[in-house]
């Protein structure tokens, strides 16, 4: 019985990921979850008391996976500059990864305090890694610089999500250049 409940909970989370990927948080409704999973709407409420509870669980499950992907990319780099570039590029690569579309949709939405706290906790681990790399570079304000750097990444994520004129690779290259070299851009 417990295994069946776990499977249904997993199916609900998968359906939630699909709905978020397709239509953002507005698309994540209990009737839509019920329709996607074949469960009665009342059954959905047995697993999650609210839409916010679904989002919170997705944050708890999916954000650590995202963070681990970024951390792994950073660990492959051998210099502080390489770590910073890996931090930027891996996050932007993950935006176009189907498995991570729900994370992007959640991040872009208005969330309740519980979900925001879970996202902050997951991002906190990422920020700590980038603070260390900036400190290794001798930055005088590594924590502030890390927050500004993440702001650049977040802006690039939104630009990719909008499907604007530039290709995601161009957005990633430009973001990495800005983060690494400031507004001077790529050297000739």
Tab-separated table of C-alpha atoms in Angstrom:
chain	number	residue	atom	x	y	z
A	1	UNK	CA	0.000	0.000	0.000
A	2	UNK	CA	2.789	2.418	0.932
A	3	UNK	CA	4.562	1.623	-2.345
A	4	UNK	CA	1.364	2.416	-4.286
A	5	UNK	CA	1.061	5.778	-2.463
A	6	UNK	CA	4.698	6.561	-3.259
A	7	UNK	CA	4.093	5.765	-6.934
A	8	UNK	CA	1.002	7.991	-7.039
A	9	UNK	CA	2.873	10.821	-5.278
A	10	UNK	CA	5.666	10.454	-7.846
A	11	UNK	CA	3.138	10.516	-10.689
A	12	UNK	CA	1.605	13.701	-9.252
A	13	UNK	CA	5.033	15.347	-9.029
A	14	UNK	CA	5.830	14.317	-12.627
A	15	UNK	CA	2.492	15.739	-13.768
A	16	UNK	CA	3.222	18.940	-11.828
A	17	UNK	CA	6.621	19.230	-13.542
A	18	UNK	CA	4.986	18.859	-16.953
A	19	UNK	CA	2.298	21.423	-16.185
A	20	UNK	CA	4.872	23.907	-14.859
A	21	UNK	CA	7.092	23.368	-17.904
A	22	UNK	CA	4.209	23.906	-20.300
A	23	UNK	CA	2.379	26.805	-18.688
A	24	UNK	CA	4.134	28.065	-15.567
A	25	UNK	CA	2.554	28.095	-12.143
A	26	UNK	CA	-0.844	29.207	-13.518
A	27	UNK	CA	-1.111	25.821	-15.261
A	28	UNK	CA	-0.526	23.945	-12.009
A	29	UNK	CA	-4.052	23.309	-10.755
A	30	UNK	CA	-5.575	20.376	-8.915
A	31	UNK	CA	-8.067	19.661	-11.736
A	32	UNK	CA	-5.145	19.558	-14.198
A	33	UNK	CA	-3.149	17.270	-11.864
A	34	UNK	CA	-6.149	14.981	-11.521
A	35	UNK	CA	-6.642	14.874	-15.287
A	36	UNK	CA	-2.947	14.160	-15.984
A	37	UNK	CA	-2.724	11.353	-13.448
A	38	UNK	CA	-6.193	9.853	-13.811
A	39	UNK	CA	-6.832	10.401	-10.103
A	40	UNK	CA	-9.971	11.952	-8.698
A	41	UNK	CA	-9.478	15.555	-7.617
A	42	UNK	CA	-10.274	14.513	-4.026
A	43	UNK	CA	-7.388	12.009	-4.238
A	44	UNK	CA	-4.979	14.773	-5.196
A	45	UNK	CA	-5.911	16.529	-1.937
A	46	UNK	CA	-4.971	13.379	-0.022
A	47	UNK	CA	-1.367	13.882	-1.164
A	48	UNK	CA	-1.103	17.678	-1.197
A	49	UNK	CA	-3.187	20.145	0.800
A	50	UNK	CA	-2.540	22.993	-1.646
A	51	UNK	CA	-0.776	24.039	-4.815
A	52	UNK	CA	1.893	25.632	-2.613
A	53	UNK	CA	2.522	22.228	-1.012
A	54	UNK	CA	3.149	20.722	-4.462
A	55	UNK	CA	5.587	23.523	-5.303
A	56	UNK	CA	7.343	23.129	-1.935
A	57	UNK	CA	7.843	19.417	-2.497
A	58	UNK	CA	9.168	20.002	-6.011
A	59	UNK	CA	11.597	22.553	-4.568
A	60	UNK	CA	12.746	20.087	-1.928
A	61	UNK	CA	13.228	17.308	-4.505
A	62	UNK	CA	14.395	19.147	-7.643
A	63	UNK	CA	16.498	22.077	-6.434
A	64	UNK	CA	19.141	19.873	-4.786
A	65	UNK	CA	19.501	18.021	-8.120
A	66	UNK	CA	20.022	21.363	-9.923
A	67	UNK	CA	22.523	22.472	-7.262
A	68	UNK	CA	24.421	19.171	-7.510
A	69	UNK	CA	24.709	19.573	-11.300
A	70	UNK	CA	26.172	23.059	-10.878
A	71	UNK	CA	28.460	21.953	-8.049
A	72	UNK	CA	29.743	19.053	-10.147
A	73	UNK	CA	30.541	21.408	-13.046
A	74	UNK	CA	32.379	23.745	-10.692
A	75	UNK	CA	34.404	20.903	-9.200
A	76	UNK	CA	35.656	19.978	-12.685
A	77	UNK	CA	37.208	23.447	-13.046
A	78	UNK	CA	40.734	23.923	-11.736
A	79	UNK	CA	40.876	27.732	-11.312
A	80	UNK	CA	38.626	30.253	-9.532
A	81	UNK	CA	37.796	31.889	-12.902
A	82	UNK	CA	36.998	28.448	-14.347
A	83	UNK	CA	34.716	27.709	-11.389
A	84	UNK	CA	32.851	30.991	-11.867
A	85	UNK	CA	32.426	30.343	-15.580
A	86	UNK	CA	31.213	26.781	-14.886
A	87	UNK	CA	28.715	28.172	-12.351
A	88	UNK	CA	27.240	30.526	-14.946
A	89	UNK	CA	27.294	28.185	-17.925
A	90	UNK	CA	25.933	25.098	-16.144
A	91	UNK	CA	22.938	26.979	-14.779
A	92	UNK	CA	22.166	28.345	-18.241
A	93	UNK	CA	22.615	24.880	-19.808
A	94	UNK	CA	20.130	23.478	-17.302
A	95	UNK	CA	17.469	25.957	-18.436
A	96	UNK	CA	17.067	24.078	-21.706
A	97	UNK	CA	17.198	20.662	-20.020
A	98	UNK	CA	13.642	19.301	-19.963
A	99	UNK	CA	14.164	17.792	-16.503
A	100	UNK	CA	14.846	21.220	-15.064
A	101	UNK	CA	12.125	23.270	-16.769
A	102	UNK	CA	9.908	23.017	-13.694
A	103	UNK	CA	12.668	24.486	-11.503
A	104	UNK	CA	12.918	27.442	-13.881
A	105	UNK	CA	9.131	27.923	-13.870
A	106	UNK	CA	9.026	27.779	-10.073
A	107	UNK	CA	11.875	30.273	-9.756
A	108	UNK	CA	10.106	32.730	-12.041
A	109	UNK	CA	6.823	32.660	-10.127
A	110	UNK	CA	5.384	34.359	-7.091
A	111	UNK	CA	5.795	31.834	-4.314
A	112	UNK	CA	4.622	31.521	-0.757
A	113	UNK	CA	7.118	31.864	2.077
A	114	UNK	CA	7.683	28.109	2.486
A	115	UNK	CA	8.597	27.566	-1.157
A	116	UNK	CA	10.755	30.714	-1.210
A	117	UNK	CA	12.623	29.446	1.854
A	118	UNK	CA	13.322	26.087	0.194
A	119	UNK	CA	14.606	27.830	-2.933
A	120	UNK	CA	16.742	30.161	-0.814
A	121	UNK	CA	18.234	27.187	1.029
A	122	UNK	CA	19.100	25.415	-2.231
A	123	UNK	CA	20.500	28.604	-3.757
A	124	UNK	CA	22.408	29.243	-0.532
A	125	UNK	CA	24.633	26.252	-1.235
A	126	UNK	CA	25.318	27.508	-4.754
A	127	UNK	CA	26.007	31.041	-3.570
A	128	UNK	CA	28.436	29.720	-0.925
A	129	UNK	CA	30.425	27.951	-3.658
A	130	UNK	CA	30.650	31.071	-5.786
A	131	UNK	CA	31.532	33.248	-2.754
A	132	UNK	CA	34.500	30.941	-2.138
A	133	UNK	CA	35.676	31.204	-5.773
A	134	UNK	CA	35.343	35.009	-5.683
A	135	UNK	CA	37.259	35.078	-2.391
A	136	UNK	CA	40.000	32.970	-3.983
A	137	UNK	CA	40.213	35.607	-6.722
A	138	UNK	CA	40.805	38.225	-4.037
A	139	UNK	CA	37.464	39.999	-4.431
A	140	UNK	CA	36.931	42.535	-1.630
A	141	UNK	CA	33.169	41.914	-1.398
A	142	UNK	CA	32.751	38.247	-2.404
A	143	UNK	CA	29.255	37.816	-0.915
A	144	UNK	CA	27.879	40.943	-2.589
A	145	UNK	CA	29.610	40.029	-5.857
A	146	UNK	CA	28.093	36.527	-5.654
A	147	UNK	CA	24.584	37.959	-5.281
A	148	UNK	CA	25.107	40.318	-8.232
A	149	UNK	CA	26.575	37.476	-10.287
A	150	UNK	CA	23.517	35.320	-9.522
A	151	UNK	CA	21.328	38.264	-10.552
A	152	UNK	CA	23.048	38.228	-13.945
A	153	UNK	CA	22.435	34.496	-14.247
A	154	UNK	CA	18.772	34.948	-13.278
A	155	UNK	CA	18.359	37.686	-15.918
A	156	UNK	CA	19.937	35.404	-18.534
A	157	UNK	CA	17.606	32.560	-17.491
A	158	UNK	CA	14.585	34.834	-17.984
A	159	UNK	CA	15.922	35.934	-21.388
A	160	UNK	CA	16.321	32.303	-22.487
A	161	UNK	CA	12.853	31.491	-21.166
A	162	UNK	CA	11.305	34.352	-23.146
A	163	UNK	CA	12.649	32.775	-26.334
A	164	UNK	CA	14.027	36.106	-27.522
A	165	UNK	CA	16.002	36.665	-30.695
A	166	UNK	CA	19.358	35.483	-29.351
A	167	UNK	CA	20.223	31.817	-29.215
A	168	UNK	CA	20.702	30.390	-25.688
A	169	UNK	CA	24.406	29.835	-26.478
A	170	UNK	CA	24.824	33.545	-27.321
A	171	UNK	CA	23.075	34.511	-24.093
A	172	UNK	CA	25.349	32.131	-22.143
A	173	UNK	CA	28.501	33.460	-23.846
A	174	UNK	CA	27.514	37.081	-23.227
A	175	UNK	CA	26.585	36.413	-19.598
A	176	UNK	CA	29.850	34.559	-18.945
A	177	UNK	CA	31.834	37.390	-20.580
A	178	UNK	CA	30.027	40.037	-18.516
A	179	UNK	CA	30.477	38.144	-15.288
A	180	UNK	CA	34.154	37.419	-15.935
A	181	UNK	CA	35.201	40.693	-17.564
A	182	UNK	CA	32.545	43.227	-16.594
A	183	UNK	CA	31.134	45.584	-19.177
A	184	UNK	CA	34.384	45.543	-21.140
A	185	UNK	CA	33.054	42.413	-22.850
A	186	UNK	CA	35.148	39.860	-24.651
A	187	UNK	CA	38.711	40.998	-25.378
A	188	UNK	CA	39.690	41.278	-29.086
